[in-house]
């Protein structure tokens, strides 16, 4: 097995691991929010919402970033690309929606729900928050089904020919960059997908150069003597 294939397998393993972690944590958050709403004990409501907020900040958000970026890197580093097949495009769109939903809606809502629980409200988490988090877990499960079955045909706007795979260093970066970002986020206390974004940007540039055809060299005819 070549070095590139070994690193590619490691990147796929990391993508699966972080995706399962993302989905499991989303289910855990739903459980904690339902527990907070069903309990008559104010201390239980505060504890449940506090745990949900901390899990979201320190585990779910880093797992979501690592899962998304390893998926993007694998798409950019392999012939699959982002827009050649409908199932890959569907995963790409769903991931973008999930990230924005989590960053701009669910995470601030969890902070507000924790504050509401500490203020003594009986139902600190709204039904919309619970439904949104449950949708996140279900969307990840649907993406797993897409990865296994690979349904549907190629998109009508996919380029002809099969793009080459990336060199080994790209797949190695798909492993080490997310792991480094996870470690840095743990130390700093908030998600920081910096290196993964840099590796992805570099790969997108090099992929575009690989896809650009080299113009044929014009040969000057030699005059007959």
Tab-separated table of C-alpha atoms in Angstrom:
chain	number	residue	atom	x	y	z
A	1	UNK	CA	0.000	0.000	0.000
A	2	UNK	CA	1.358	3.414	-0.960
A	3	UNK	CA	1.964	6.140	1.587
A	4	UNK	CA	-0.831	8.258	0.088
A	5	UNK	CA	-3.325	5.410	0.520
A	6	UNK	CA	-2.300	4.904	4.138
A	7	UNK	CA	-2.784	8.582	4.924
A	8	UNK	CA	-6.074	8.570	3.007
A	9	UNK	CA	-7.366	5.702	5.140
A	10	UNK	CA	-6.309	7.581	8.272
A	11	UNK	CA	-8.167	10.686	7.076
A	12	UNK	CA	-11.307	8.628	6.381
A	13	UNK	CA	-11.029	7.067	9.856
A	14	UNK	CA	-10.739	10.502	11.480
A	15	UNK	CA	-13.701	11.780	9.480
A	16	UNK	CA	-15.867	8.842	10.579
A	17	UNK	CA	-14.731	9.148	14.205
A	18	UNK	CA	-15.489	12.868	14.474
A	19	UNK	CA	-18.792	12.480	12.604
A	20	UNK	CA	-19.959	9.779	15.019
A	21	UNK	CA	-18.842	11.993	17.911
A	22	UNK	CA	-20.778	14.942	16.468
A	23	UNK	CA	-23.968	12.886	16.106
A	24	UNK	CA	-23.623	11.266	19.549
A	25	UNK	CA	-23.136	14.627	21.234
A	26	UNK	CA	-26.154	16.066	19.416
A	27	UNK	CA	-28.290	13.192	20.745
A	28	UNK	CA	-26.840	13.809	24.221
A	29	UNK	CA	-27.793	17.481	24.031
A	30	UNK	CA	-31.362	16.560	23.072
A	31	UNK	CA	-31.537	14.200	26.056
A	32	UNK	CA	-30.271	16.863	28.461
A	33	UNK	CA	-32.665	19.513	27.142
A	34	UNK	CA	-35.643	17.143	27.419
A	35	UNK	CA	-34.528	16.219	30.945
A	36	UNK	CA	-34.365	19.890	31.906
A	37	UNK	CA	-37.865	20.501	30.571
A	38	UNK	CA	-39.379	17.425	32.224
A	39	UNK	CA	-37.879	17.913	35.683
A	40	UNK	CA	-39.602	19.720	38.542
A	41	UNK	CA	-36.298	20.174	40.382
A	42	UNK	CA	-34.621	23.531	39.640
A	43	UNK	CA	-31.206	22.054	40.460
A	44	UNK	CA	-31.702	19.310	37.856
A	45	UNK	CA	-32.720	21.871	35.237
A	46	UNK	CA	-29.657	23.991	35.927
A	47	UNK	CA	-27.332	20.990	35.901
A	48	UNK	CA	-28.797	19.576	32.670
A	49	UNK	CA	-28.600	22.853	30.770
A	50	UNK	CA	-25.147	23.648	32.135
A	51	UNK	CA	-23.860	20.247	30.973
A	52	UNK	CA	-25.510	20.719	27.574
A	53	UNK	CA	-23.855	24.104	27.129
A	54	UNK	CA	-20.423	22.843	28.176
A	55	UNK	CA	-20.649	19.762	25.940
A	56	UNK	CA	-21.627	21.948	23.006
A	57	UNK	CA	-18.772	24.379	23.587
A	58	UNK	CA	-15.943	21.980	24.373
A	59	UNK	CA	-16.855	18.773	22.525
A	60	UNK	CA	-19.622	19.139	19.953
A	61	UNK	CA	-18.302	22.279	18.271
A	62	UNK	CA	-14.717	20.950	17.876
A	63	UNK	CA	-16.046	17.592	16.651
A	64	UNK	CA	-18.307	19.332	14.141
A	65	UNK	CA	-15.433	21.438	12.817
A	66	UNK	CA	-13.137	18.424	12.515
A	67	UNK	CA	-15.828	16.304	10.856
A	68	UNK	CA	-16.721	19.009	8.340
A	69	UNK	CA	-13.155	19.937	7.439
A	70	UNK	CA	-11.923	16.355	7.111
A	71	UNK	CA	-14.887	15.749	4.805
A	72	UNK	CA	-14.070	18.843	2.753
A	73	UNK	CA	-10.401	17.854	2.582
A	74	UNK	CA	-11.238	14.321	1.437
A	75	UNK	CA	-13.524	15.690	-1.262
A	76	UNK	CA	-10.842	18.104	-2.431
A	77	UNK	CA	-8.050	15.506	-2.283
A	78	UNK	CA	-9.845	12.697	-4.139
A	79	UNK	CA	-11.452	12.436	-7.581
A	80	UNK	CA	-14.904	12.728	-5.951
A	81	UNK	CA	-14.624	16.512	-5.696
A	82	UNK	CA	-17.511	18.626	-4.428
A	83	UNK	CA	-19.847	18.898	-7.420
A	84	UNK	CA	-19.257	15.771	-9.537
A	85	UNK	CA	-21.809	13.508	-7.800
A	86	UNK	CA	-25.188	14.361	-6.323
A	87	UNK	CA	-24.565	12.471	-3.072
A	88	UNK	CA	-21.315	14.369	-2.406
A	89	UNK	CA	-22.985	17.683	-3.238
A	90	UNK	CA	-25.856	16.826	-0.884
A	91	UNK	CA	-23.411	16.083	1.945
A	92	UNK	CA	-21.591	19.362	1.260
A	93	UNK	CA	-24.783	21.448	1.385
A	94	UNK	CA	-26.099	19.674	4.503
A	95	UNK	CA	-22.776	20.199	6.307
A	96	UNK	CA	-22.747	23.924	5.498
A	97	UNK	CA	-26.317	24.268	6.784
A	98	UNK	CA	-25.494	22.320	9.948
A	99	UNK	CA	-22.430	24.423	10.738
A	100	UNK	CA	-24.323	27.687	10.333
A	101	UNK	CA	-27.273	26.348	12.312
A	102	UNK	CA	-24.994	25.307	15.160
A	103	UNK	CA	-22.802	28.409	15.213
A	104	UNK	CA	-25.412	31.133	14.812
A	105	UNK	CA	-28.556	29.593	16.328
A	106	UNK	CA	-28.122	26.553	18.546
A	107	UNK	CA	-24.994	27.535	20.479
A	108	UNK	CA	-26.312	30.994	21.518
A	109	UNK	CA	-29.667	29.378	22.312
A	110	UNK	CA	-27.997	26.913	24.686
A	111	UNK	CA	-26.351	29.778	26.549
A	112	UNK	CA	-29.725	31.507	26.818
A	113	UNK	CA	-31.371	28.274	27.989
A	114	UNK	CA	-28.765	27.832	30.716
A	115	UNK	CA	-29.381	31.399	31.879
A	116	UNK	CA	-33.127	30.723	31.860
A	117	UNK	CA	-32.659	27.612	33.983
A	118	UNK	CA	-30.585	29.555	36.505
A	119	UNK	CA	-33.345	32.183	36.580
A	120	UNK	CA	-35.823	29.485	37.640
A	121	UNK	CA	-37.798	28.978	34.409
A	122	UNK	CA	-39.518	25.591	34.206
A	123	UNK	CA	-38.880	25.006	30.477
A	124	UNK	CA	-35.476	26.574	29.759
A	125	UNK	CA	-35.018	24.876	26.354
A	126	UNK	CA	-37.642	25.624	23.722
A	127	UNK	CA	-39.145	23.032	21.412
A	128	UNK	CA	-37.389	24.710	18.493
A	129	UNK	CA	-33.984	24.224	20.151
A	130	UNK	CA	-34.712	20.553	20.817
A	131	UNK	CA	-36.046	19.995	17.298
A	132	UNK	CA	-33.048	21.779	15.731
A	133	UNK	CA	-30.549	19.655	17.655
A	134	UNK	CA	-32.468	16.480	16.815
A	135	UNK	CA	-32.454	17.532	13.161
A	136	UNK	CA	-28.666	17.899	13.368
A	137	UNK	CA	-28.285	14.330	14.630
A	138	UNK	CA	-30.660	13.003	11.978
A	139	UNK	CA	-28.863	14.898	9.221
A	140	UNK	CA	-25.543	13.323	10.221
A	141	UNK	CA	-27.145	9.868	10.132
A	142	UNK	CA	-28.516	10.641	6.657
A	143	UNK	CA	-25.063	11.710	5.506
A	144	UNK	CA	-23.675	8.401	6.742
A	145	UNK	CA	-26.279	6.617	4.606
A	146	UNK	CA	-25.229	8.694	1.603
A	147	UNK	CA	-21.584	7.746	2.143
A	148	UNK	CA	-22.409	4.034	2.291
A	149	UNK	CA	-24.911	3.774	-0.573
A	150	UNK	CA	-23.596	6.554	-2.856
A	151	UNK	CA	-27.001	6.996	-4.548
A	152	UNK	CA	-27.932	8.993	-7.650
A	153	UNK	CA	-25.873	9.742	-10.706
A	154	UNK	CA	-23.265	12.328	-11.520
A	155	UNK	CA	-24.330	15.935	-11.718
A	156	UNK	CA	-24.889	17.408	-15.203
A	157	UNK	CA	-22.248	20.061	-14.579
A	158	UNK	CA	-19.454	17.684	-13.586
A	159	UNK	CA	-16.291	17.982	-15.626
A	160	UNK	CA	-15.338	15.219	-18.014
A	161	UNK	CA	-12.481	12.949	-17.103
A	162	UNK	CA	-11.337	11.778	-13.692
A	163	UNK	CA	-9.306	14.293	-11.658
A	164	UNK	CA	-6.117	12.928	-10.103
A	165	UNK	CA	-5.838	12.232	-6.399
A	166	UNK	CA	-3.787	14.528	-4.206
A	167	UNK	CA	-0.220	13.682	-3.142
A	168	UNK	CA	0.453	12.054	0.214
A	169	UNK	CA	1.151	15.340	2.024
A	170	UNK	CA	-2.446	16.513	1.478
A	171	UNK	CA	-3.894	13.386	3.103
A	172	UNK	CA	-1.325	13.686	5.902
A	173	UNK	CA	-2.431	17.287	6.413
A	174	UNK	CA	-6.048	16.074	6.491
A	175	UNK	CA	-5.100	14.096	9.598
A	176	UNK	CA	-2.596	16.253	11.423
A	177	UNK	CA	-4.228	19.642	10.835
A	178	UNK	CA	-7.609	18.725	12.435
A	179	UNK	CA	-5.868	16.938	15.314
A	180	UNK	CA	-3.681	19.995	15.933
A	181	UNK	CA	-6.728	22.259	15.768
A	182	UNK	CA	-8.532	20.043	18.287
A	183	UNK	CA	-5.563	20.220	20.661
A	184	UNK	CA	-5.278	23.997	20.256
A	185	UNK	CA	-9.002	24.447	20.838
A	186	UNK	CA	-8.789	22.368	24.020
A	187	UNK	CA	-6.004	24.563	25.360
A	188	UNK	CA	-7.645	27.844	24.338
A	189	UNK	CA	-11.141	26.829	25.419
A	190	UNK	CA	-12.902	27.455	22.087
A	191	UNK	CA	-12.858	25.836	18.612
A	192	UNK	CA	-10.111	27.058	16.297
A	193	UNK	CA	-10.069	25.227	12.908
A	194	UNK	CA	-7.164	27.307	11.603
A	195	UNK	CA	-4.689	24.756	10.217
A	196	UNK	CA	-7.438	22.675	8.639
A	197	UNK	CA	-8.715	25.730	6.783
A	198	UNK	CA	-5.203	26.561	5.587
A	199	UNK	CA	-4.603	23.022	4.286
A	200	UNK	CA	-7.999	23.059	2.555
A	201	UNK	CA	-7.261	26.407	0.880
A	202	UNK	CA	-3.866	25.178	-0.357
A	203	UNK	CA	-5.411	21.980	-1.718
A	204	UNK	CA	-8.160	23.872	-3.546
A	205	UNK	CA	-5.537	26.023	-5.263
A	206	UNK	CA	-3.380	23.049	-6.253
A	207	UNK	CA	-6.452	21.077	-7.392
A	208	UNK	CA	-7.460	23.925	-9.664
A	209	UNK	CA	-3.977	24.003	-11.163
A	210	UNK	CA	-4.097	20.244	-11.740
A	211	UNK	CA	-7.424	20.603	-13.515
A	212	UNK	CA	-6.181	23.371	-15.795
A	213	UNK	CA	-5.038	21.783	-19.063
A	214	UNK	CA	-1.544	22.611	-20.242
A	215	UNK	CA	-1.652	24.279	-23.662
A	216	UNK	CA	0.115	22.277	-26.367
A	217	UNK	CA	3.524	23.459	-27.388
A	218	UNK	CA	3.631	24.827	-30.900
A	219	UNK	CA	6.465	23.479	-32.958
A	220	UNK	CA	8.088	25.671	-35.572
A	221	UNK	CA	8.240	23.844	-38.914
A	222	UNK	CA	11.712	23.291	-40.291
A	223	UNK	CA	12.161	24.580	-43.822
A	224	UNK	CA	13.296	22.005	-46.348
A	225	UNK	CA	16.785	22.569	-47.696
